[in-house]
mmCIF file of C-alpha atoms (C1' of nucleotides) in Angstrom:
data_model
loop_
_atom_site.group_PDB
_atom_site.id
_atom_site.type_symbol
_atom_site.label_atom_id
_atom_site.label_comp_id
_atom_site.label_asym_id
_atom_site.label_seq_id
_atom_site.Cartn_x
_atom_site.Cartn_y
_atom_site.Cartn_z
ATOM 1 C CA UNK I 1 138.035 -135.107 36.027
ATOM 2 C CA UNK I 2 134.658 -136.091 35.174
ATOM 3 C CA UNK I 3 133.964 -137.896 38.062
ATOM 4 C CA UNK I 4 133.096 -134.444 40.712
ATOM 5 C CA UNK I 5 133.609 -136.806 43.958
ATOM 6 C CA UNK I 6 136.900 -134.921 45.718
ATOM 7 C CA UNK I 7 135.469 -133.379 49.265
ATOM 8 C CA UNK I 8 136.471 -129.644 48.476
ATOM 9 C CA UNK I 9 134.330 -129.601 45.503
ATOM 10 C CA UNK I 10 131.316 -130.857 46.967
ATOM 11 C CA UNK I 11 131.667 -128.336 50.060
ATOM 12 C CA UNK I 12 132.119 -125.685 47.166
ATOM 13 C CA UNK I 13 128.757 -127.043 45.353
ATOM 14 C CA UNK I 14 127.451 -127.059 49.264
ATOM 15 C CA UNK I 15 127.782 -123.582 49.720
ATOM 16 C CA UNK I 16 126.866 -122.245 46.723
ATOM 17 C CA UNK I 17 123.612 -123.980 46.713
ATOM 18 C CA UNK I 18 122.979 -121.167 49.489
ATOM 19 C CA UNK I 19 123.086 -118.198 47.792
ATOM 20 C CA UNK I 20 119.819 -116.497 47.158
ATOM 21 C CA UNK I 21 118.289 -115.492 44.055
ATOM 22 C CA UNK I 22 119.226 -111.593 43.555
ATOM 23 C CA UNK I 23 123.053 -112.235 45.091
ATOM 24 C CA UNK I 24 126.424 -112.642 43.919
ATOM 25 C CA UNK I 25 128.836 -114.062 45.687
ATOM 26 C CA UNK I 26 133.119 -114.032 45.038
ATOM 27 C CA UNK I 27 135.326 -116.920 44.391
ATOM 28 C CA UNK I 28 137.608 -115.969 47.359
ATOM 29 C CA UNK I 29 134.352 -115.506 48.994
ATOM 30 C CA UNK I 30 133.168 -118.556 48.767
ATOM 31 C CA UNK I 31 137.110 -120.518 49.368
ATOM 32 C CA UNK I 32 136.955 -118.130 52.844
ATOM 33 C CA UNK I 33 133.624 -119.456 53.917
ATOM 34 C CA UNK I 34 134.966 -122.978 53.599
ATOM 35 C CA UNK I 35 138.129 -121.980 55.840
ATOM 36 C CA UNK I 36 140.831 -121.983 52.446
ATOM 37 C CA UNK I 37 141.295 -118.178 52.000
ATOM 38 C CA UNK I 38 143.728 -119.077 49.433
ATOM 39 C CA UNK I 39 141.869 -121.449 47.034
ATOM 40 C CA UNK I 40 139.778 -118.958 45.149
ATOM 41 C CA UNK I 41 141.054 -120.423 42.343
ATOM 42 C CA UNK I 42 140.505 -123.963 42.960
ATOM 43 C CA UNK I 43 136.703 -122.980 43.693
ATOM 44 C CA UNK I 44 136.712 -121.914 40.184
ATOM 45 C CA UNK I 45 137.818 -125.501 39.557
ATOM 46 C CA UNK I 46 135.260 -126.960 41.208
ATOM 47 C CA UNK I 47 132.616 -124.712 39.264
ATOM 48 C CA UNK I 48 134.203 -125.617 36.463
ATOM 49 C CA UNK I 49 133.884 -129.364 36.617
ATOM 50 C CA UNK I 50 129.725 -129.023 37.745
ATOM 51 C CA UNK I 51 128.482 -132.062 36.723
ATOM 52 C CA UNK I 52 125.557 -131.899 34.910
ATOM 53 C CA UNK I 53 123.212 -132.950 37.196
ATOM 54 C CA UNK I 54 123.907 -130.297 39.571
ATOM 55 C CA UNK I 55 123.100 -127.580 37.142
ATOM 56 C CA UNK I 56 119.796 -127.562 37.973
ATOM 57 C CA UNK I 57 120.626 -127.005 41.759
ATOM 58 C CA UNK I 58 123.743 -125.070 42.188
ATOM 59 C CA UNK I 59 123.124 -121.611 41.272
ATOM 60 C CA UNK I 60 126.914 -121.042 39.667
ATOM 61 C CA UNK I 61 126.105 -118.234 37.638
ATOM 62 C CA UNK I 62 125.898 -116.163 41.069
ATOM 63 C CA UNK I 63 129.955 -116.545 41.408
ATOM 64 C CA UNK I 64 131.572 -113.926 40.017
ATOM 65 C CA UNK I 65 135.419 -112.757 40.855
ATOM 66 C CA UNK I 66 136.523 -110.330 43.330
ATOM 67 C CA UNK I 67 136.291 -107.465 40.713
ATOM 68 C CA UNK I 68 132.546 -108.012 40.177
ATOM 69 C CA UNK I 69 132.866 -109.253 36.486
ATOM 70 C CA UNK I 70 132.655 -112.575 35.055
ATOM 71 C CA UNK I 71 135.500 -114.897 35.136
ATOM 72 C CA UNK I 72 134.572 -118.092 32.743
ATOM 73 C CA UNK I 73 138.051 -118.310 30.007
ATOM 74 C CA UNK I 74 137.392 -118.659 26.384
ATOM 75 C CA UNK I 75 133.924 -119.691 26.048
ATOM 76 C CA UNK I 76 131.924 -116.973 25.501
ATOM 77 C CA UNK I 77 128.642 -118.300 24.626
ATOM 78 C CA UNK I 78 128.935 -119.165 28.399
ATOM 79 C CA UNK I 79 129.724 -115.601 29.663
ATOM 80 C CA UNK I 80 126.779 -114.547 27.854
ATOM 81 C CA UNK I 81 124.871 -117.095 29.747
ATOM 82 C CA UNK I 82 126.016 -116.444 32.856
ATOM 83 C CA UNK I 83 125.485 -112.623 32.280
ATOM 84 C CA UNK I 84 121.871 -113.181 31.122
ATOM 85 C CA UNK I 85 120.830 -116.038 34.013
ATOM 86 C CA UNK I 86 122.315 -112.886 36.559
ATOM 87 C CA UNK I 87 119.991 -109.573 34.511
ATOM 88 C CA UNK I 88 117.028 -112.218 35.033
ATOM 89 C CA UNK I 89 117.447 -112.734 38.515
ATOM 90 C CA UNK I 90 117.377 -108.510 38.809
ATOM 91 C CA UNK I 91 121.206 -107.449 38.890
ATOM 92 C CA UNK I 92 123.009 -104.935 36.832
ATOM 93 C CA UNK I 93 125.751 -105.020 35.393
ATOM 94 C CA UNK I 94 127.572 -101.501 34.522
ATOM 95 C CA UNK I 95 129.252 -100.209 30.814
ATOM 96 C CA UNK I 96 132.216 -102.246 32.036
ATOM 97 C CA UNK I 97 130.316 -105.736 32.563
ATOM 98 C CA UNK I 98 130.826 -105.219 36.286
ATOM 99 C CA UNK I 99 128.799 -106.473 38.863
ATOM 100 C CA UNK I 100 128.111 -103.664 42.177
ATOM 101 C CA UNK I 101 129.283 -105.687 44.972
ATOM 102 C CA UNK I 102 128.753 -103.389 47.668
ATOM 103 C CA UNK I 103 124.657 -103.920 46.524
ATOM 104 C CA UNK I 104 124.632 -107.516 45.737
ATOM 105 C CA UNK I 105 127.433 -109.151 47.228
ATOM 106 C CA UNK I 106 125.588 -111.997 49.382
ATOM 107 C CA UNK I 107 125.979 -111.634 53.509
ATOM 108 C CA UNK I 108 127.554 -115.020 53.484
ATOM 109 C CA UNK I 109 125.058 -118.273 55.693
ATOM 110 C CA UNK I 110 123.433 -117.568 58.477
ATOM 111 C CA UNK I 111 125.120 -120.363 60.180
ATOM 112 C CA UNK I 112 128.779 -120.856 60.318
ATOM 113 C CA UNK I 113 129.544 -123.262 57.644
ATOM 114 C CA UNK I 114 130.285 -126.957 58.738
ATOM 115 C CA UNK I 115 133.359 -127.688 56.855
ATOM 116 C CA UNK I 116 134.880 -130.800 58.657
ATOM 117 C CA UNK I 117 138.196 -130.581 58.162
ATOM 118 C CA UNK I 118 138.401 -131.823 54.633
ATOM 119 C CA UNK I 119 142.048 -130.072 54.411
ATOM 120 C CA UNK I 120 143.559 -132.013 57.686
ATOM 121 C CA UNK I 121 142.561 -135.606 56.662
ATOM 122 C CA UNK I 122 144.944 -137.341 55.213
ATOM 123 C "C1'" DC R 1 156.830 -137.125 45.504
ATOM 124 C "C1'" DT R 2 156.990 -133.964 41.130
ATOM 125 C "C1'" DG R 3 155.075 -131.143 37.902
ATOM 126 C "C1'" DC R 4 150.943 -128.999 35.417
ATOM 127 C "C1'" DT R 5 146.673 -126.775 35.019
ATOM 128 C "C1'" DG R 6 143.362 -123.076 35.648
ATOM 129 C "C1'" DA R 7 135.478 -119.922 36.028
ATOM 130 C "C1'" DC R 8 141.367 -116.532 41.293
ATOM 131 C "C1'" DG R 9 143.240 -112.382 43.713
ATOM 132 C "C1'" DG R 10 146.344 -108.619 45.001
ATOM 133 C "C1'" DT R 11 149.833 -105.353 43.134
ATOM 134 C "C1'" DA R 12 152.233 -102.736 39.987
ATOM 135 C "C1'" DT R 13 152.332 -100.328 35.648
ATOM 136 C "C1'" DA D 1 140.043 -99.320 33.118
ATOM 137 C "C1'" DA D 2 143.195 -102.883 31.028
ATOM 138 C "C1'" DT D 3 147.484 -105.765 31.255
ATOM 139 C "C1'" DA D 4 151.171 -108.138 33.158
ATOM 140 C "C1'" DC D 5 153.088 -110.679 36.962
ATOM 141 C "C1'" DC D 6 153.249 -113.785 40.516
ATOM 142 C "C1'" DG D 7 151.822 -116.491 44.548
ATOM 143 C "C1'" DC D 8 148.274 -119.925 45.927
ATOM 144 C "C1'" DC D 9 145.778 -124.543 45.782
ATOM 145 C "C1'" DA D 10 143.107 -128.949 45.095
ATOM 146 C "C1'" DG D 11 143.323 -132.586 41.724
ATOM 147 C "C1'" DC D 12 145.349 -135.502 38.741
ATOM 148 C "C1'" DA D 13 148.761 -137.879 35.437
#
DNA sequence: CTGCTGACGGTAT
DNA sequence: AATACCGCCAGCA
């Protein structure tokens, strides 16, 4: 799965390429906006398998899960990352490495998001 | 087509 | 708040 190319995950890399500096935005959030309220976790798949080159233009540190914390599994020198990358963009984080969504969860685009039916074609 | 794998999410404990 | 479960899903072998 080195190879990024499946449709979901570029509509995932899509999207989050939106969210502003100073926002945060949910996994399920994210899998809603792109008309799969049920693939949170495949979102995270997608993040997970960022190729390279898009680290420079998809913000992923700004998706967090539904709880407000960070999700990333067993590496931790990447949830430190991801934790410091978010503080230097201006949001807190509480005693319980949560994230407030209620004051930084992003509004979502301004424009209904064009997600051709990626699910339907077969 | 079948079975696995998770940067998930909602519930129950 | 922290765990334990369990249902979901796109991708892939």
């Amino acid at each position: 799965m080195t190879e990024p190319h499946p449709k979901f995950f570029l509509y995932v890399y899509r999207l989050v390429s939106q969210v502003p500096k100073g926002k945060v935005v949910t996994y399920g959030q994210v899998a809603a906006l792109l008309s799969a309220p049920r693939a949170a976790r495949a979102v995270g798949t997608a993040l997970r398998y960022l190729p390279r080159p898009l680290l420079r233009t998809v913000p992923w540190q700004r998706v967090i899960n539904a709880s407000g914390g960070i999700s990333i599994r067993g590496d931790v020198y990447r949830v430190d990352e991801q934790r410091w990358l978010l503080e230097s963009e201006g949001i807190e984080f509480d005693r319980y490495g949560k994230v407030n969504l209620k004051k930084y969860q992003w509004a979502g685009p301004k424009q209904k998001v064009k997600t051709p039916k990626w699910k339907l074609e077969l």
